[in-house]
Amino acid sequence: MHVSRIFVAPEIERLIKNNEPVVALESTIISHGMPYPKNVQTALRAEEIVRENGATPATIAIINGIPTIGITKEQIDYIGKNGEKITKASKRDIPILIANKQDGATTVAATLFLASSAGIKVFATGGIGGVHRYFGDIMDISSDLDELSKKNVAVICAGAKSILDIGKTLEYLETKSIPIIGYQTNEFPAFFSRKSGFKIKYKMESPKQIADMLKIKWDLGIKGSVVIANPIPEKFDIYGDLIASAIESACNEAKEKGIAGNQVTPYLLDEINNLTQGKSLEANINLVYANVKLGAEIAREYSKIPLC
Ligand code: PSU
Ligand code: MN
């Protein structure tokens, strides 16, 4: 597929054309979500897990002004090494980075936009952005939520962290008609923990059941994503107080220091990692692995459904 101003790696292009399973992966998680070198190791291992589960990964980033679907291992390393020096690119940043021939690590919103332009149907990540805490004072709603309502690409995530206002985030998703499916659960997961206290209406047991529903939704012309909420594997769940107090003090500190805009999430992730002595990073890495595995399984099932 030749999409104007977007480069799709030839392997990925061929697979999409043949309706073979491809899983999109984002790159802000590499540049801003984790420290080097674990960010690069995680991104490469995530790609391997997708392959081990019968699909092909397409990590997405803007390289030298070219939105690229399926960056190379060397490019993953480059983004990871340069970390926060690379622009965190949401959808609104894309045309500017192209015009300026700059690099960009794509957020969920930007990755959704680019994956969808290339014809990819499944995207796996760690966590989506949402409505931030203190919404009354600071109107911070991630553009991830808006893009989720526009693109026919399923997003597998481990729910939303309680650095966000989970209740308001769920309400916003409802307003935007974005279905939320709990993978083998009726509770919306809170990223580092399997439980958030918020129930979700629909639970599905298998990748096939999810793939069939996606096909029905998009056949009907109901535009937009479906959020597939996959709880962190039990073994890595950070229960109760440890994570709650780390999140609480990180959020207060960010507010006191006046951290704002798109710097909030990276700042909090780093601070929470320090406060939990690395436990939250381990959790983050392992929930990503679980999500990309489920993403590969869903993409495989989706590609088995006859096109019509
Ligand atoms: N949550 C994480 N790690 C991340 C992000 C979210 O646990 O790296 C990134 C994703 O790329 C997401 C973005 O799309 O942060 C949301 O940022 P903002 O709230 O500024 O829209
Ligand atoms: Mn924001």
CSV table of N, CA, C and O and ligand atoms in Angstrom, one decimal, residues 26 28-30 32-34 88 90 106-109 125-130 132 140-144 161 163-164 191 261-263 265-266 269 284, ligand 1:
chain,number,residue,atom,x,y,z
A,26,GLU,N,4.0,0.9,19.5
A,26,GLU,CA,4.4,2.3,19.5
A,26,GLU,C,5.8,2.5,19.9
A,26,GLU,O,6.5,1.6,20.4
A,28,THR,N,6.8,5.8,21.7
A,28,THR,CA,7.0,6.7,22.9
A,28,THR,C,7.3,5.8,24.1
A,28,THR,O,8.1,6.3,25.0
A,29,ILE,N,6.8,4.6,24.2
A,29,ILE,CA,7.1,3.7,25.3
A,29,ILE,C,8.6,3.5,25.3
A,29,ILE,O,9.2,3.3,26.4
A,30,ILE,N,9.3,3.5,24.2
A,30,ILE,CA,10.7,3.2,24.1
A,30,ILE,C,11.5,4.5,24.6
A,30,ILE,O,12.4,4.4,25.4
A,32,HIS,N,10.3,7.4,26.0
A,32,HIS,CA,9.9,8.2,27.2
A,32,HIS,C,9.3,7.3,28.3
A,32,HIS,O,9.1,7.7,29.4
A,33,GLY,N,9.1,6.0,28.0
A,33,GLY,CA,8.4,5.2,28.9
A,33,GLY,C,9.3,4.3,29.8
A,33,GLY,O,8.8,3.9,30.9
A,34,MET,N,10.5,4.1,29.4
A,34,MET,CA,11.4,3.3,30.1
A,34,MET,C,12.8,3.8,29.9
A,34,MET,O,13.2,4.4,28.9
A,88,LYS,N,8.4,13.5,21.7
A,88,LYS,CA,7.3,12.6,21.9
A,88,LYS,C,6.2,13.1,20.9
A,88,LYS,O,5.7,14.3,21.0
A,90,SER,N,2.6,13.1,19.3
A,90,SER,CA,1.2,12.8,19.2
A,90,SER,C,0.7,13.1,17.8
A,90,SER,O,1.5,13.6,17.0
A,106,THR,N,6.3,7.9,18.5
A,106,THR,CA,4.9,8.1,18.4
A,106,THR,C,4.1,7.5,19.6
A,106,THR,O,4.4,6.5,20.1
A,107,THR,N,3.2,8.4,20.1
A,107,THR,CA,2.3,8.0,21.2
A,107,THR,C,1.2,7.0,20.7
A,107,THR,O,1.2,6.7,19.5
A,108,VAL,N,0.3,6.7,21.5
A,108,VAL,CA,-0.8,5.8,21.1
A,108,VAL,C,-1.6,6.5,20.0
A,108,VAL,O,-2.0,5.9,19.0
A,109,ALA,N,-1.9,7.8,20.2
A,109,ALA,CA,-2.7,8.5,19.2
A,109,ALA,C,-2.0,8.5,17.8
A,109,ALA,O,-2.6,8.2,16.8
A,125,THR,N,0.1,-2.3,23.3
A,125,THR,CA,1.0,-1.4,24.0
A,125,THR,C,0.9,-1.6,25.5
A,125,THR,O,0.4,-2.7,25.9
A,126,GLY,N,1.4,-0.7,26.3
A,126,GLY,CA,1.4,-0.9,27.8
A,126,GLY,C,0.1,-0.3,28.3
A,126,GLY,O,-0.9,-1.0,28.6
A,127,GLY,N,0.1,1.0,28.3
A,127,GLY,CA,-1.1,1.7,28.8
A,127,GLY,C,-1.5,2.9,27.9
A,127,GLY,O,-0.7,3.4,27.2
A,128,ILE,N,-2.8,3.2,27.8
A,128,ILE,CA,-3.3,4.3,27.0
A,128,ILE,C,-3.2,5.6,27.9
A,128,ILE,O,-3.3,5.5,29.1
A,129,GLY,N,-3.2,6.7,27.2
A,129,GLY,CA,-3.4,7.9,28.0
A,129,GLY,C,-4.8,8.1,28.4
A,129,GLY,O,-5.7,7.3,27.9
A,130,GLY,N,-5.1,9.1,29.2
A,130,GLY,CA,-6.5,9.3,29.6
A,130,GLY,C,-6.8,10.6,30.2
A,130,GLY,O,-6.1,11.6,29.8
A,132,HIS,N,-6.4,13.1,33.0
A,132,HIS,CA,-5.5,13.2,34.2
A,132,HIS,C,-6.2,13.6,35.4
A,132,HIS,O,-7.3,14.1,35.4
A,140,ASP,N,-6.4,18.3,31.2
A,140,ASP,CA,-5.5,17.4,30.5
A,140,ASP,C,-6.2,16.1,30.2
A,140,ASP,O,-6.4,15.2,31.0
A,141,ILE,N,-6.6,16.0,28.9
A,141,ILE,CA,-7.1,14.7,28.4
A,141,ILE,C,-6.2,14.3,27.3
A,141,ILE,O,-6.0,15.1,26.3
A,142,SER,N,-5.7,13.1,27.3
A,142,SER,CA,-4.8,12.7,26.3
A,142,SER,C,-5.5,12.6,24.9
A,142,SER,O,-6.7,12.2,24.9
A,143,SER,N,-4.8,13.0,23.9
A,143,SER,CA,-5.5,12.9,22.6
A,143,SER,C,-5.6,11.4,22.1
A,143,SER,O,-6.2,11.1,21.1
A,144,ASP,N,-5.0,10.5,22.9
A,144,ASP,CA,-5.2,9.1,22.6
A,144,ASP,C,-6.7,8.8,22.6
A,144,ASP,O,-7.2,8.0,21.8
A,161,LYS,N,-3.3,3.6,34.2
A,161,LYS,CA,-2.7,3.7,35.5
A,161,LYS,C,-3.5,4.7,36.4
A,161,LYS,O,-4.1,5.6,35.9
A,163,ILE,N,-2.2,7.0,37.8
A,163,ILE,CA,-1.7,8.4,37.7
A,163,ILE,C,-2.8,9.2,37.0
A,163,ILE,O,-2.8,10.4,36.9
A,164,LEU,N,-3.7,8.4,36.3
A,164,LEU,CA,-4.9,9.1,35.7
A,164,LEU,C,-6.1,9.0,36.6
A,164,LEU,O,-6.1,8.3,37.6
A,191,PHE,N,-3.2,-1.1,35.3
A,191,PHE,CA,-1.9,-1.1,34.8
A,191,PHE,C,-0.9,-2.0,35.7
A,191,PHE,O,-0.7,-3.1,35.4
A,261,GLY,N,1.6,19.3,30.8
A,261,GLY,CA,1.5,18.9,29.4
A,261,GLY,C,2.0,17.4,29.1
A,261,GLY,O,1.8,16.6,30.0
A,262,ASN,N,2.7,17.2,28.0
A,262,ASN,CA,3.1,15.9,27.7
A,262,ASN,C,4.3,15.4,28.5
A,262,ASN,O,4.8,14.3,28.3
A,263,GLN,N,4.8,16.2,29.4
A,263,GLN,CA,5.9,15.7,30.3
A,263,GLN,C,5.4,15.0,31.5
A,263,GLN,O,6.2,14.3,32.2
A,265,THR,N,3.4,12.3,32.0
A,265,THR,CA,3.4,10.8,32.1
A,265,THR,C,4.9,10.3,32.2
A,265,THR,O,5.2,9.5,33.2
A,266,PRO,N,5.8,10.8,31.4
A,266,PRO,CA,7.2,10.3,31.6
A,266,PRO,C,7.8,10.6,33.0
A,266,PRO,O,8.4,9.8,33.6
A,269,LEU,N,6.2,8.2,35.5
A,269,LEU,CA,6.7,6.8,35.4
A,269,LEU,C,8.1,6.6,36.0
A,269,LEU,O,8.4,5.7,36.7
A,284,ASN,N,5.9,-3.1,34.4
A,284,ASN,CA,5.6,-2.5,33.1
A,284,ASN,C,6.1,-3.4,31.9
A,284,ASN,O,5.4,-3.6,30.9
B,1,PSU,N1,1.6,5.0,29.6
B,1,PSU,C1,2.7,4.3,29.9
B,1,PSU,N2,3.8,4.5,29.2
B,1,PSU,C2,3.9,5.3,28.2
B,1,PSU,C3,2.7,6.1,27.8
B,1,PSU,C4,1.6,5.9,28.6
B,1,PSU,O1,2.7,3.5,30.8
B,1,PSU,O2,4.9,5.4,27.6
B,1,PSU,C5,2.8,7.0,26.7
B,1,PSU,C6,2.0,6.4,25.5
B,1,PSU,O3,2.7,6.6,24.3
B,1,PSU,C7,0.7,7.2,25.5
B,1,PSU,C8,1.2,8.6,26.0
B,1,PSU,O4,0.1,7.4,24.2
B,1,PSU,O5,2.2,8.2,27.0
B,1,PSU,C9,0.1,9.5,26.5
B,1,PSU,O6,0.7,10.7,26.7
B,1,PSU,P1,-0.2,12.0,26.9
B,1,PSU,O7,-1.0,11.7,28.2
B,1,PSU,O8,0.7,13.1,27.0
B,1,PSU,O9,-1.2,12.1,25.7
